[in-house]
PDB file of C-alpha atoms in Angstrom:
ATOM      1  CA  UNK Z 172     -22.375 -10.880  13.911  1.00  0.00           C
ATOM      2  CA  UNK Z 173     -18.604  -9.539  14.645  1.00  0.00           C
ATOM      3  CA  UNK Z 174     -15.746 -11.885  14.876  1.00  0.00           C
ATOM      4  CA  UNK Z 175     -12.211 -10.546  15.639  1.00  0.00           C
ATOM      5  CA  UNK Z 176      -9.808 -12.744  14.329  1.00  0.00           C
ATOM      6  CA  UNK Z 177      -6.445 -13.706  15.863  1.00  0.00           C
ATOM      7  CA  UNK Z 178      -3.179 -14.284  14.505  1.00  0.00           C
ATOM      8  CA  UNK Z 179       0.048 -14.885  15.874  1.00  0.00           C
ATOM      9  CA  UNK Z 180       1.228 -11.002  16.478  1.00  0.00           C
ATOM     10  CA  UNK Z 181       1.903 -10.554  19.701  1.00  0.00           C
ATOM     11  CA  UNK Z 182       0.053  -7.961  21.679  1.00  0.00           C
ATOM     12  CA  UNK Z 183       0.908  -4.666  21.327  1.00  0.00           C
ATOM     13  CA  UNK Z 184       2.419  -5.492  18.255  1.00  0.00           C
ATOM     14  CA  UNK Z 185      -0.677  -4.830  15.862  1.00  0.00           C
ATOM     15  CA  UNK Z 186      -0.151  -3.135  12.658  1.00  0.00           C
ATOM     16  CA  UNK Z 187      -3.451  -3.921  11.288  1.00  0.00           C
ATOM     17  CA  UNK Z 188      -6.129  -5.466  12.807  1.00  0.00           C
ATOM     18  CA  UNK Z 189      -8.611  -7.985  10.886  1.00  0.00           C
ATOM     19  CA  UNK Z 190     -12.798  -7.940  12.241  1.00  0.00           C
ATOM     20  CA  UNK Z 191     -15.394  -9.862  10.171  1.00  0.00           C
ATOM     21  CA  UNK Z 192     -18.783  -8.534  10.013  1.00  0.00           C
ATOM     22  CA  UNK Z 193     -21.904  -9.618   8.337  1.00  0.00           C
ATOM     23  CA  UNK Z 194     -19.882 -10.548   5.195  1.00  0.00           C
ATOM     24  CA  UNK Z 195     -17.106  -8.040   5.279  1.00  0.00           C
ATOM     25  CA  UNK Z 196     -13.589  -8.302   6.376  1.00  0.00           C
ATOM     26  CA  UNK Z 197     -12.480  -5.188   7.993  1.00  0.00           C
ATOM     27  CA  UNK Z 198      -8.763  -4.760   7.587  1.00  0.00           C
ATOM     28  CA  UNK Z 199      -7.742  -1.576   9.746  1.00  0.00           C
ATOM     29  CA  UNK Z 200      -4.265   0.235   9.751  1.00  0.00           C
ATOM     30  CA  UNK Z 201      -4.174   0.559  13.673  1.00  0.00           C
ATOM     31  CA  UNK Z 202      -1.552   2.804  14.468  1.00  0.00           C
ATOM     32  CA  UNK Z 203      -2.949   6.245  14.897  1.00  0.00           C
ATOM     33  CA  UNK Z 204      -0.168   7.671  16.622  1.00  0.00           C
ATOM     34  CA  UNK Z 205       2.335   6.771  14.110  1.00  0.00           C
ATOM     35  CA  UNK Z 206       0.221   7.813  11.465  1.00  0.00           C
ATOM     36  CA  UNK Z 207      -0.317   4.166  10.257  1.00  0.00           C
ATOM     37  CA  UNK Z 208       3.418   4.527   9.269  1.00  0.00           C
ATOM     38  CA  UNK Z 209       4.678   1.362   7.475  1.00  0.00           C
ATOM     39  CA  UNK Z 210       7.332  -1.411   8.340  1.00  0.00           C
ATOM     40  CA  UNK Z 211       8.499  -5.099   7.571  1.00  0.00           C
ATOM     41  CA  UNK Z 212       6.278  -5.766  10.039  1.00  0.00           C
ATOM     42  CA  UNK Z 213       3.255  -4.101   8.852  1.00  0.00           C
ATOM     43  CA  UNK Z 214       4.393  -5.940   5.029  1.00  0.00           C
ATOM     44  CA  UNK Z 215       4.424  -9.380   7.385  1.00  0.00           C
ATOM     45  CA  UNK Z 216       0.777  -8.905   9.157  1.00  0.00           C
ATOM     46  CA  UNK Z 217      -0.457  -7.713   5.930  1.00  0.00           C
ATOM     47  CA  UNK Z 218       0.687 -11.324   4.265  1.00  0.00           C
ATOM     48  CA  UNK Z 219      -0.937 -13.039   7.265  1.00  0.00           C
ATOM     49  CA  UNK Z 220      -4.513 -11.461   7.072  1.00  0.00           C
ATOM     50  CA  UNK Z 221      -3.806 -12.012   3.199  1.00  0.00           C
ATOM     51  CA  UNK Z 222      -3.889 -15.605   3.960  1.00  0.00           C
ATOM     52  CA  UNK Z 223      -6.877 -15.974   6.386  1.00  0.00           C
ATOM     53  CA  UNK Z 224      -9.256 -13.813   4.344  1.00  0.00           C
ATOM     54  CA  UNK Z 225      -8.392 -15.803   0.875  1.00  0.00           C
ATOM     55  CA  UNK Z 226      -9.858 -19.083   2.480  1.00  0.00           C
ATOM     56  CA  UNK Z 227     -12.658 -17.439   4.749  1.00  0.00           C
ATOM     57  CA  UNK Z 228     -15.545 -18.260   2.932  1.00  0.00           C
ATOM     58  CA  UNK Z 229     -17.495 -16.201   5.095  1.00  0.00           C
ATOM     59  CA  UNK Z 230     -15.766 -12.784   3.945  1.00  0.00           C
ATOM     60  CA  UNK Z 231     -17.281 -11.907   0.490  1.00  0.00           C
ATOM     61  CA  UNK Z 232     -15.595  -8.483   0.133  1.00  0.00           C
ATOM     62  CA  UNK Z 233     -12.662  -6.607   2.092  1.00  0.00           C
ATOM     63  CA  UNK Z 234     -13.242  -2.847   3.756  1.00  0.00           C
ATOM     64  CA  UNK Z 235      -9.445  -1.652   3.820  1.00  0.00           C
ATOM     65  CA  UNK Z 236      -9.649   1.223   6.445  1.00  0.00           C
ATOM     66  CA  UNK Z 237      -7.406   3.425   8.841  1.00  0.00           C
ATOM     67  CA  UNK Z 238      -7.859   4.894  12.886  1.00  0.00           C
ATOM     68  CA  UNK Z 239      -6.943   8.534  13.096  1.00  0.00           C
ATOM     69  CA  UNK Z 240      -6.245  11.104  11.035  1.00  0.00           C
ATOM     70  CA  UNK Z 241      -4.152   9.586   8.517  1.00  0.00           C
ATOM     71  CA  UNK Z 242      -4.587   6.583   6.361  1.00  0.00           C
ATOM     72  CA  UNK Z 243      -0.467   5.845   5.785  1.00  0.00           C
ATOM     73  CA  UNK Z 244       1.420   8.459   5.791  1.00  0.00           C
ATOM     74  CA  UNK Z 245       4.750   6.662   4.304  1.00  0.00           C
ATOM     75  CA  UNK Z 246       7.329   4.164   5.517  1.00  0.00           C
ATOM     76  CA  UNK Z 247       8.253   4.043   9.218  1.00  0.00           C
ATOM     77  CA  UNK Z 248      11.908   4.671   9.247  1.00  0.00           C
ATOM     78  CA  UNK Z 249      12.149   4.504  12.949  1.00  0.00           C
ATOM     79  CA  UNK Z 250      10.977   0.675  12.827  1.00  0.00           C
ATOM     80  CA  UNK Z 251      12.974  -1.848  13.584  1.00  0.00           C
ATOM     81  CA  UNK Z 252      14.528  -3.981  10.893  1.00  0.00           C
ATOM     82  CA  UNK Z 253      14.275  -0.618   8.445  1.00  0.00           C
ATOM     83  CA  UNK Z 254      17.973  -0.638   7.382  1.00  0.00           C
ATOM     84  CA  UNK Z 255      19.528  -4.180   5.696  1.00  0.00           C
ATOM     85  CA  UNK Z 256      22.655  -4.328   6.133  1.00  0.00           C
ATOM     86  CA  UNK Z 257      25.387  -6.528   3.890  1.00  0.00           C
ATOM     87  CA  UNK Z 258      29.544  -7.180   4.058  1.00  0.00           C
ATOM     88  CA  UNK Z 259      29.551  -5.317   0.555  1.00  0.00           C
ATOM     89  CA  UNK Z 260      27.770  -2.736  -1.462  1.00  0.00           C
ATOM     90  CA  UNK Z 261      27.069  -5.401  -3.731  1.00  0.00           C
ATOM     91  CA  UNK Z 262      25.335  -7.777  -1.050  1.00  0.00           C
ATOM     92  CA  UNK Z 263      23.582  -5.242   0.434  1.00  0.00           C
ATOM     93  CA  UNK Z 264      22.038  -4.451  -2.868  1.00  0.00           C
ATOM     94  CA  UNK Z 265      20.888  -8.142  -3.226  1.00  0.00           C
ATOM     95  CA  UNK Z 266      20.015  -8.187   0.314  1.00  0.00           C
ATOM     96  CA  UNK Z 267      17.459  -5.328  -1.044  1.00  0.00           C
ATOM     97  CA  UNK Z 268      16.688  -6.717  -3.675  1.00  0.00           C
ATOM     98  CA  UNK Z 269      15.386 -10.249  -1.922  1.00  0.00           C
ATOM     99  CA  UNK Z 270      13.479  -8.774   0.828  1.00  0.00           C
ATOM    100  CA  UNK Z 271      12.142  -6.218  -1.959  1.00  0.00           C
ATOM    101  CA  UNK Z 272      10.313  -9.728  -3.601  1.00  0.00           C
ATOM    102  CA  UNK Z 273       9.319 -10.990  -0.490  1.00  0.00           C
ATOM    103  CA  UNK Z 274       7.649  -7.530   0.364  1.00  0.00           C
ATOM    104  CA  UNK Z 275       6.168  -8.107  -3.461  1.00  0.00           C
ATOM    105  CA  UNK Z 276       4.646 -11.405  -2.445  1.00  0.00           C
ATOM    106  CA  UNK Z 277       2.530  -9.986   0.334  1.00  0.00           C
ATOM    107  CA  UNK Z 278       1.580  -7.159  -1.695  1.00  0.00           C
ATOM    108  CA  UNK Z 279       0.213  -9.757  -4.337  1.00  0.00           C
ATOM    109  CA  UNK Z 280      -1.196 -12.142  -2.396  1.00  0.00           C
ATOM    110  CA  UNK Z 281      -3.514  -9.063  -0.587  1.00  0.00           C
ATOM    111  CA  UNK Z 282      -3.698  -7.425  -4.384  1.00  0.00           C
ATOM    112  CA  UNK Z 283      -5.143 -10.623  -5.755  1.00  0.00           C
ATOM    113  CA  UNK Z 284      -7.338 -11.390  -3.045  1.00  0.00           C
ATOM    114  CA  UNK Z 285     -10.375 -12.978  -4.771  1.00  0.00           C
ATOM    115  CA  UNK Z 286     -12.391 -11.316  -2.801  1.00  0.00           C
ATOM    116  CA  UNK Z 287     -12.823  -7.583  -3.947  1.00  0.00           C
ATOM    117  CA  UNK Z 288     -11.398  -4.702  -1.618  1.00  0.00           C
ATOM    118  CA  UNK Z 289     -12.988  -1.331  -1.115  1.00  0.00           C
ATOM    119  CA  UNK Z 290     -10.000   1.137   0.379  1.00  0.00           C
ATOM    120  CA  UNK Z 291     -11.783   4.357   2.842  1.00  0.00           C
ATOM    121  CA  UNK Z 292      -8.879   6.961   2.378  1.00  0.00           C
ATOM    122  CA  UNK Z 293      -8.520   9.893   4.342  1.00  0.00           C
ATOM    123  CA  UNK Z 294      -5.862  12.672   5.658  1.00  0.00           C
ATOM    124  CA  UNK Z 295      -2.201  11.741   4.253  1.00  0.00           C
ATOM    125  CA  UNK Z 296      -1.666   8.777   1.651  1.00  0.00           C
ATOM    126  CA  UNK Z 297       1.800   9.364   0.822  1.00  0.00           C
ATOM    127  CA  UNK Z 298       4.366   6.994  -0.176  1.00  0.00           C
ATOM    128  CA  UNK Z 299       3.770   3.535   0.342  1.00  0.00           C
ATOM    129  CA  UNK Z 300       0.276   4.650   1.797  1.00  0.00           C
ATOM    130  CA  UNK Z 301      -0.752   5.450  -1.590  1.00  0.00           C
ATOM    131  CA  UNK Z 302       0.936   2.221  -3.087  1.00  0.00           C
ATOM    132  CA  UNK Z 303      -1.285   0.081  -1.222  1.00  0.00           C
ATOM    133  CA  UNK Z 304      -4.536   1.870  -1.417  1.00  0.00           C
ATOM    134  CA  UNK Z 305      -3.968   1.585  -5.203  1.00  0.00           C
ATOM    135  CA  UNK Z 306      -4.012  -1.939  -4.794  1.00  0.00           C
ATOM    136  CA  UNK Z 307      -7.333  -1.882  -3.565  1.00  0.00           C
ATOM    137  CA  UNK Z 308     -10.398  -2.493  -6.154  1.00  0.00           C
ATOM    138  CA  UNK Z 309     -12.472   0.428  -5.344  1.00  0.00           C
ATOM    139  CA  UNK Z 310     -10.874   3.606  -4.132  1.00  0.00           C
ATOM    140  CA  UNK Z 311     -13.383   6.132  -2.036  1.00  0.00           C
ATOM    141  CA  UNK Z 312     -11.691   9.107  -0.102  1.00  0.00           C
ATOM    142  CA  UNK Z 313     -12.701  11.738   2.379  1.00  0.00           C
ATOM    143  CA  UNK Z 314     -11.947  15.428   0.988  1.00  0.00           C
ATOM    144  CA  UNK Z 315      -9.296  16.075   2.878  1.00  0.00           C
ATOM    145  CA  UNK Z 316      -6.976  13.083   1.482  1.00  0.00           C
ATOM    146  CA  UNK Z 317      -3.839  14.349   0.404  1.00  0.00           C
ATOM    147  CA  UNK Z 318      -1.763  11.749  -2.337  1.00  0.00           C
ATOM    148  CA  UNK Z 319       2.083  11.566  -3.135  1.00  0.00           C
ATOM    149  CA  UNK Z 320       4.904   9.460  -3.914  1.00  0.00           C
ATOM    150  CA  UNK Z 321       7.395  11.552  -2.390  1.00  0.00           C
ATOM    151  CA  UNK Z 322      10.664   8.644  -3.116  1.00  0.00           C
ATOM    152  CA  UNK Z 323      12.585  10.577  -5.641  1.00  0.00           C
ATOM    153  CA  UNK Z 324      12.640  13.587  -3.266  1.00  0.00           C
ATOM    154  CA  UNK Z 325      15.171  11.404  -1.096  1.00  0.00           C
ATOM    155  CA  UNK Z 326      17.006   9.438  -3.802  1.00  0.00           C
ATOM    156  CA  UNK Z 327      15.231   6.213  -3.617  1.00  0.00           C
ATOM    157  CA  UNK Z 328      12.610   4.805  -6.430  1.00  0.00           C
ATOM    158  CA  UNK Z 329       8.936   4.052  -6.329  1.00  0.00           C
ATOM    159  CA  UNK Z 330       8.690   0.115  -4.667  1.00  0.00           C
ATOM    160  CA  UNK Z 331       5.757  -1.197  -4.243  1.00  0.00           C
ATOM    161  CA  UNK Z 332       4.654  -0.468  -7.902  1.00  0.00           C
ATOM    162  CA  UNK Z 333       2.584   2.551  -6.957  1.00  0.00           C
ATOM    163  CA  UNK Z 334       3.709   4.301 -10.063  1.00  0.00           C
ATOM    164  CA  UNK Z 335       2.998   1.587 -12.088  1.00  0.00           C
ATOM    165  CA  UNK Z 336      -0.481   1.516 -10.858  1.00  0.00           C
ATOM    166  CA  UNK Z 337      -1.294   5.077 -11.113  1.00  0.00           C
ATOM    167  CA  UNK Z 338       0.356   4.189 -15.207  1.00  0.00           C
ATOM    168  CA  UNK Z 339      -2.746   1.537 -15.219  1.00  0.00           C
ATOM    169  CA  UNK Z 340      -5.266   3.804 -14.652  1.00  0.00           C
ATOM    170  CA  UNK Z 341      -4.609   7.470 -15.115  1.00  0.00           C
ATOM    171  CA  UNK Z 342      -1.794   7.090 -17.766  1.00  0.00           C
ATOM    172  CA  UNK Z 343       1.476   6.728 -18.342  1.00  0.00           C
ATOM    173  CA  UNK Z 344       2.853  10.795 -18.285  1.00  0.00           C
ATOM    174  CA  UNK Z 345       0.943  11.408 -15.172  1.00  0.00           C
ATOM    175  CA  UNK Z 346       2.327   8.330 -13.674  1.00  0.00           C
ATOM    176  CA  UNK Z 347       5.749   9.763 -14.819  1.00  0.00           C
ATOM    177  CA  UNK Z 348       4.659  13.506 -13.149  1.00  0.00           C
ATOM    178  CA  UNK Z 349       3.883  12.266  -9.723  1.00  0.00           C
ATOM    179  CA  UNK Z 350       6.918   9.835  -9.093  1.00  0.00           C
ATOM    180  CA  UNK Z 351       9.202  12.432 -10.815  1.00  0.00           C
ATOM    181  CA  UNK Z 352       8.379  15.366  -9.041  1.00  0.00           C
ATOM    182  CA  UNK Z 353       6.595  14.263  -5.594  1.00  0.00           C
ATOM    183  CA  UNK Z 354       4.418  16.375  -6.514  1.00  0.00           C
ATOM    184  CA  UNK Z 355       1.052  15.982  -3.399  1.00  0.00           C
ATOM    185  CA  UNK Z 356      -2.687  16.224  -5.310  1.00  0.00           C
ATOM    186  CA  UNK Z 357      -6.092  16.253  -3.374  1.00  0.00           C
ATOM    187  CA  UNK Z 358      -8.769  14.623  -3.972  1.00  0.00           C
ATOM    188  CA  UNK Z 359     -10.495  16.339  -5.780  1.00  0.00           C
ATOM    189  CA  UNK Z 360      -7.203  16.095  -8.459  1.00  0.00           C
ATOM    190  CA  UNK Z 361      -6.976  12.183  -7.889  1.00  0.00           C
ATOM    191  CA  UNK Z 362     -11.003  12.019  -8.705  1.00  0.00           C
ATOM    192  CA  UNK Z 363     -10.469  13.492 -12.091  1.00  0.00           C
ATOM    193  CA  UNK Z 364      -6.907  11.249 -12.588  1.00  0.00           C
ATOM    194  CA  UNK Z 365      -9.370   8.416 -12.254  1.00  0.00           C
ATOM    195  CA  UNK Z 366      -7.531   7.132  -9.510  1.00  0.00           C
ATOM    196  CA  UNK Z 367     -10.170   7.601  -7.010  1.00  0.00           C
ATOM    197  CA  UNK Z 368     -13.672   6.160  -7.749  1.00  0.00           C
ATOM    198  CA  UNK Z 369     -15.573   9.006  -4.887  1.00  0.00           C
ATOM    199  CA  UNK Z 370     -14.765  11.766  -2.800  1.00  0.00           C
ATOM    200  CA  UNK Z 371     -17.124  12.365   0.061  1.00  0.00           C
ATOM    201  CA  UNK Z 372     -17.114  14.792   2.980  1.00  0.00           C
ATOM    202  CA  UNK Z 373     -14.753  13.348   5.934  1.00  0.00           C
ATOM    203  CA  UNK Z 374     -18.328  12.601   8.143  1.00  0.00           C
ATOM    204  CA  UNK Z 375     -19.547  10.196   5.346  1.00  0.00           C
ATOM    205  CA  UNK Z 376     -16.057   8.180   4.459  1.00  0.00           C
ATOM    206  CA  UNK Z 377     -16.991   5.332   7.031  1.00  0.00           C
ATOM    207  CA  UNK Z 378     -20.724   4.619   6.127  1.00  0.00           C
ATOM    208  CA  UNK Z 379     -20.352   5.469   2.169  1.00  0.00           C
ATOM    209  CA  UNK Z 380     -17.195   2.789   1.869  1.00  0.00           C
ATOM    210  CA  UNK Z 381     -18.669   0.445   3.719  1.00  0.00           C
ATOM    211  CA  UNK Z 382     -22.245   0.423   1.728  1.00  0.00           C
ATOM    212  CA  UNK Z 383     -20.061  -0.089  -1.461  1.00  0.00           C
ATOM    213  CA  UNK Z 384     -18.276  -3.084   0.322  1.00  0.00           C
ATOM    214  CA  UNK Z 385     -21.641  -4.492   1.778  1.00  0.00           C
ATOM    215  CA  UNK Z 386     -23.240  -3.745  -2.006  1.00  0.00           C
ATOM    216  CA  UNK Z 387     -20.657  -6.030  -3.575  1.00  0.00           C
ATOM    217  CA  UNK Z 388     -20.733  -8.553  -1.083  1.00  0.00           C
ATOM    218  CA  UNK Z 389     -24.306  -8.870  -1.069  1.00  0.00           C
ATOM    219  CA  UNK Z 390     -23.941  -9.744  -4.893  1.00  0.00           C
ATOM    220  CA  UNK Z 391     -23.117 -14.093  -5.823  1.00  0.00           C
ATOM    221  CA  UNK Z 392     -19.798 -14.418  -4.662  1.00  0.00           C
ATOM    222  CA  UNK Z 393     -18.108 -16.643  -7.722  1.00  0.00           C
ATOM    223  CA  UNK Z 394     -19.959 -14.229 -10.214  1.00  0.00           C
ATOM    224  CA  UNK Z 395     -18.405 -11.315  -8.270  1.00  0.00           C
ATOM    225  CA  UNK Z 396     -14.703 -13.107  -7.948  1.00  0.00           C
ATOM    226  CA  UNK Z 397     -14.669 -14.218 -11.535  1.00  0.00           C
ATOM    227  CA  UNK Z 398     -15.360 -10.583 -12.574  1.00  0.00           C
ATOM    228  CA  UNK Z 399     -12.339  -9.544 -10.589  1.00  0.00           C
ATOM    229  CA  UNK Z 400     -10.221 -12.193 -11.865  1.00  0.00           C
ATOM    230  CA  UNK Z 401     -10.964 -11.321 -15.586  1.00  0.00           C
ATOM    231  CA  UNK Z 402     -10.341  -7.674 -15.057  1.00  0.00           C
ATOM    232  CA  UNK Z 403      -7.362  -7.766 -13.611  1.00  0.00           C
ATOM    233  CA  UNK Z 404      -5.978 -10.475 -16.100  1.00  0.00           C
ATOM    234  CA  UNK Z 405      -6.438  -7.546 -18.649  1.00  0.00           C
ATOM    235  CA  UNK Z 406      -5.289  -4.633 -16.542  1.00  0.00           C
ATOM    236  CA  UNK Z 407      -2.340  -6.413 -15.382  1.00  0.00           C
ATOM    237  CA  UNK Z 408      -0.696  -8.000 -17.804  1.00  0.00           C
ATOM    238  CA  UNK Z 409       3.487  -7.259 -17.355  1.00  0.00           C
ATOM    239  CA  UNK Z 410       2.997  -6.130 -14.027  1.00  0.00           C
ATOM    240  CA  UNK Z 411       4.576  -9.384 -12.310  1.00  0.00           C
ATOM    241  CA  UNK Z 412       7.964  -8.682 -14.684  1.00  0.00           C
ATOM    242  CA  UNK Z 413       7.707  -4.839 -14.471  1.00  0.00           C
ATOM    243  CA  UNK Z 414       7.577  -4.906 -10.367  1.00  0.00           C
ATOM    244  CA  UNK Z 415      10.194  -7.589 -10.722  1.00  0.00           C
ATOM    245  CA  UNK Z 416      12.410  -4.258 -12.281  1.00  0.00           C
ATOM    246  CA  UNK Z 417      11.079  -1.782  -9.650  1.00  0.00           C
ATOM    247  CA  UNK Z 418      12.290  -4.579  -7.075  1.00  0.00           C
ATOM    248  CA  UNK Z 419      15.665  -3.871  -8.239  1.00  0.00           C
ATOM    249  CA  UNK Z 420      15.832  -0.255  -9.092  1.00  0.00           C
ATOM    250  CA  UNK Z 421      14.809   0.473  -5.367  1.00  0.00           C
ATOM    251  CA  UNK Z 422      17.178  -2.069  -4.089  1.00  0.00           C
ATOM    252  CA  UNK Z 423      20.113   0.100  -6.136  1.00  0.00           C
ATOM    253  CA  UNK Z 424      18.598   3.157  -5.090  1.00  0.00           C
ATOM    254  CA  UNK Z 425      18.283   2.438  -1.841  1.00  0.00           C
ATOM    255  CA  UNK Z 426      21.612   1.449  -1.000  1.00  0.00           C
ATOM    256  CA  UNK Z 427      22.669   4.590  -3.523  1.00  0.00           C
ATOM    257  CA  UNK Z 428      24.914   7.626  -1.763  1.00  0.00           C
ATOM    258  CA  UNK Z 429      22.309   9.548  -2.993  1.00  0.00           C
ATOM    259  CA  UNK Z 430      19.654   8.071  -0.878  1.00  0.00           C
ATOM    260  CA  UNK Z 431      21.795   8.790   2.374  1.00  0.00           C
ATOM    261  CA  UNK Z 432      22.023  11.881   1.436  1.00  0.00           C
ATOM    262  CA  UNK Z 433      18.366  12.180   0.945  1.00  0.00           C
ATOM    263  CA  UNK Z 434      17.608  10.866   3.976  1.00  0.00           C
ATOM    264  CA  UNK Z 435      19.802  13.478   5.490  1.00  0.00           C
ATOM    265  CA  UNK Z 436      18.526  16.385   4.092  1.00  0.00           C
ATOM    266  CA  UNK Z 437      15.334  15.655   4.905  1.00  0.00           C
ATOM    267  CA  UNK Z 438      15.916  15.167   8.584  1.00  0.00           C
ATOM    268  CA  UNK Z 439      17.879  18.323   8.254  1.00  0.00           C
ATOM    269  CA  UNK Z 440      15.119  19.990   6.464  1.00  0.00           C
ATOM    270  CA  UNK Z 441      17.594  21.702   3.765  1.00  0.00           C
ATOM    271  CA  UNK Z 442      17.463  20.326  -0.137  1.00  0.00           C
ATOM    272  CA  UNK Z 443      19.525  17.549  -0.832  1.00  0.00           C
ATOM    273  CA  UNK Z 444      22.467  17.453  -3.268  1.00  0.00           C
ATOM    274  CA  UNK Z 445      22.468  14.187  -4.998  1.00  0.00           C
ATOM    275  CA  UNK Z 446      25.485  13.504  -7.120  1.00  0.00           C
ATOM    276  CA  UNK Z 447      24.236   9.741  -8.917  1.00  0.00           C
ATOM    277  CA  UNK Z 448      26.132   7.593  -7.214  1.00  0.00           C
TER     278      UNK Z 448
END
């Protein structure tokens, strides 16, 4: 049985797309041609599916995929809505800083699904790409996924708690070496961080993530939901108030001198000079 489920996005407007099959929900990036780029928008349909596949008793465990060659390959800074605008530095920053917690409620509500989610990763997962494929349960990846969190390149922090995630489970100082540096891994590198749980050849990503999903949900669903709810009580304890600091460092950062100038020299394609302020 497949059921497509609607929501109020309008046509043509899809960021993701939501299909329940025999006890999976299917939650697919669908912009290929953007490289499943991501927006306030894509943060708002996120929230939405969030909602519909927390009370679907019929969806035992989430398959969090991408179309094309890219899973996310960062934020969209063409979108609409990107920039926030305020009548002073100082409201701009709190402007930031607000829509920086709502973007952190969406992100929670789909991280603490009760349902466990099973992320297929392939091609680029940089930036915000890789933020929310770590807050899937189970991470599998084709070979050719490529990781970073590329932020500090262009004077702006980590936001969606990525680094704080990659703290969790490979430890803190390689937490500290991505996000400092930028620095891209492959798969093969994020295996052995212990951020990835398989690698498999490109051909197989599809059928060997969704077998894990289907194994899961084919296991009682309260057993399998209390499990999840017991780990990640241990695992993330001080997350809420740590994200609640990277919601303001990147609110700071991004309305920071140094981030225009970021944002400049890449575009440019020279190195920036950031002065910290």
């Amino acid at each position: 049985m497949i059921d497509t489920i609607g929501t109020d996005i309008p046509e043509g407007e899809e960021r993701l797309r939501l299909d329940v099959e025999d006890g999976l929900g299917i939650l697919t990036l669908c912009r290929p041609r953007k490289l499943n780029a991501w927006s306030w928008e894509s943060t708002r349909q996120l929230g939405l599916f969030a909602d519909r596949i927390r009370f679907d008793g019929s969806i035992r465990a989430v398959l969090l995929r991408a179309e094309g060659r890219a899973f996310c390959a960062g934020i969209d800074i063409t979108a609409p809505g990107g920039g926030i605008t305020g009548r002073t530095g100082a409201e701009r920053t709190h402007h930031y800083y607000e829509g920086l917690r709502w973007a952190h409620e969406r992100f929670r509500a789909f991280a603490r699904l009760p349902q466990p989610v099973v992320a297929a990763v392939q091609g680029y997962c940089l930036g915000f790409g890789f933020e929310l494929a770590l807050m899937a349960d189970v991470r599998i990846a084709a070979d050719d996924a490529v990781f970073a969190l590329p932020e500090a390149g262009i004077g702006v922090a980590v936001d969606a708690g990525g680094d704080l995630r990659i703290a969790r489970e490979a430890g803190a100082g390689w937490a500290k070496l991505l996000a400092l540096t930028g620095r891209r891994i492959d798969a093969s590198t994020a295996e052995r961080l212990r951020l990835l749980q398989q690698v498999v050849p490109l051909a197989e990503l599809s059928t060997t993530a969704r077998s894990v999903a289907a194994e899961i949900a084919a296991n009682a669903p309260l057993a399998v939901r209390g499990i999840k709810r017991g780990i990640d009580a241990y695992t993330d304890a001080g997350m809420a108030e740590a994200l609640d600091r990277v919601a303001m460092n990147a609110a700071i950062t991004l309305t920071s001198e140094d981030s225009r100038e970021g944002y400049r020299a890449k575009a440019a394609g020279r190195p920036a000079a950031f002065e910290g302020k």
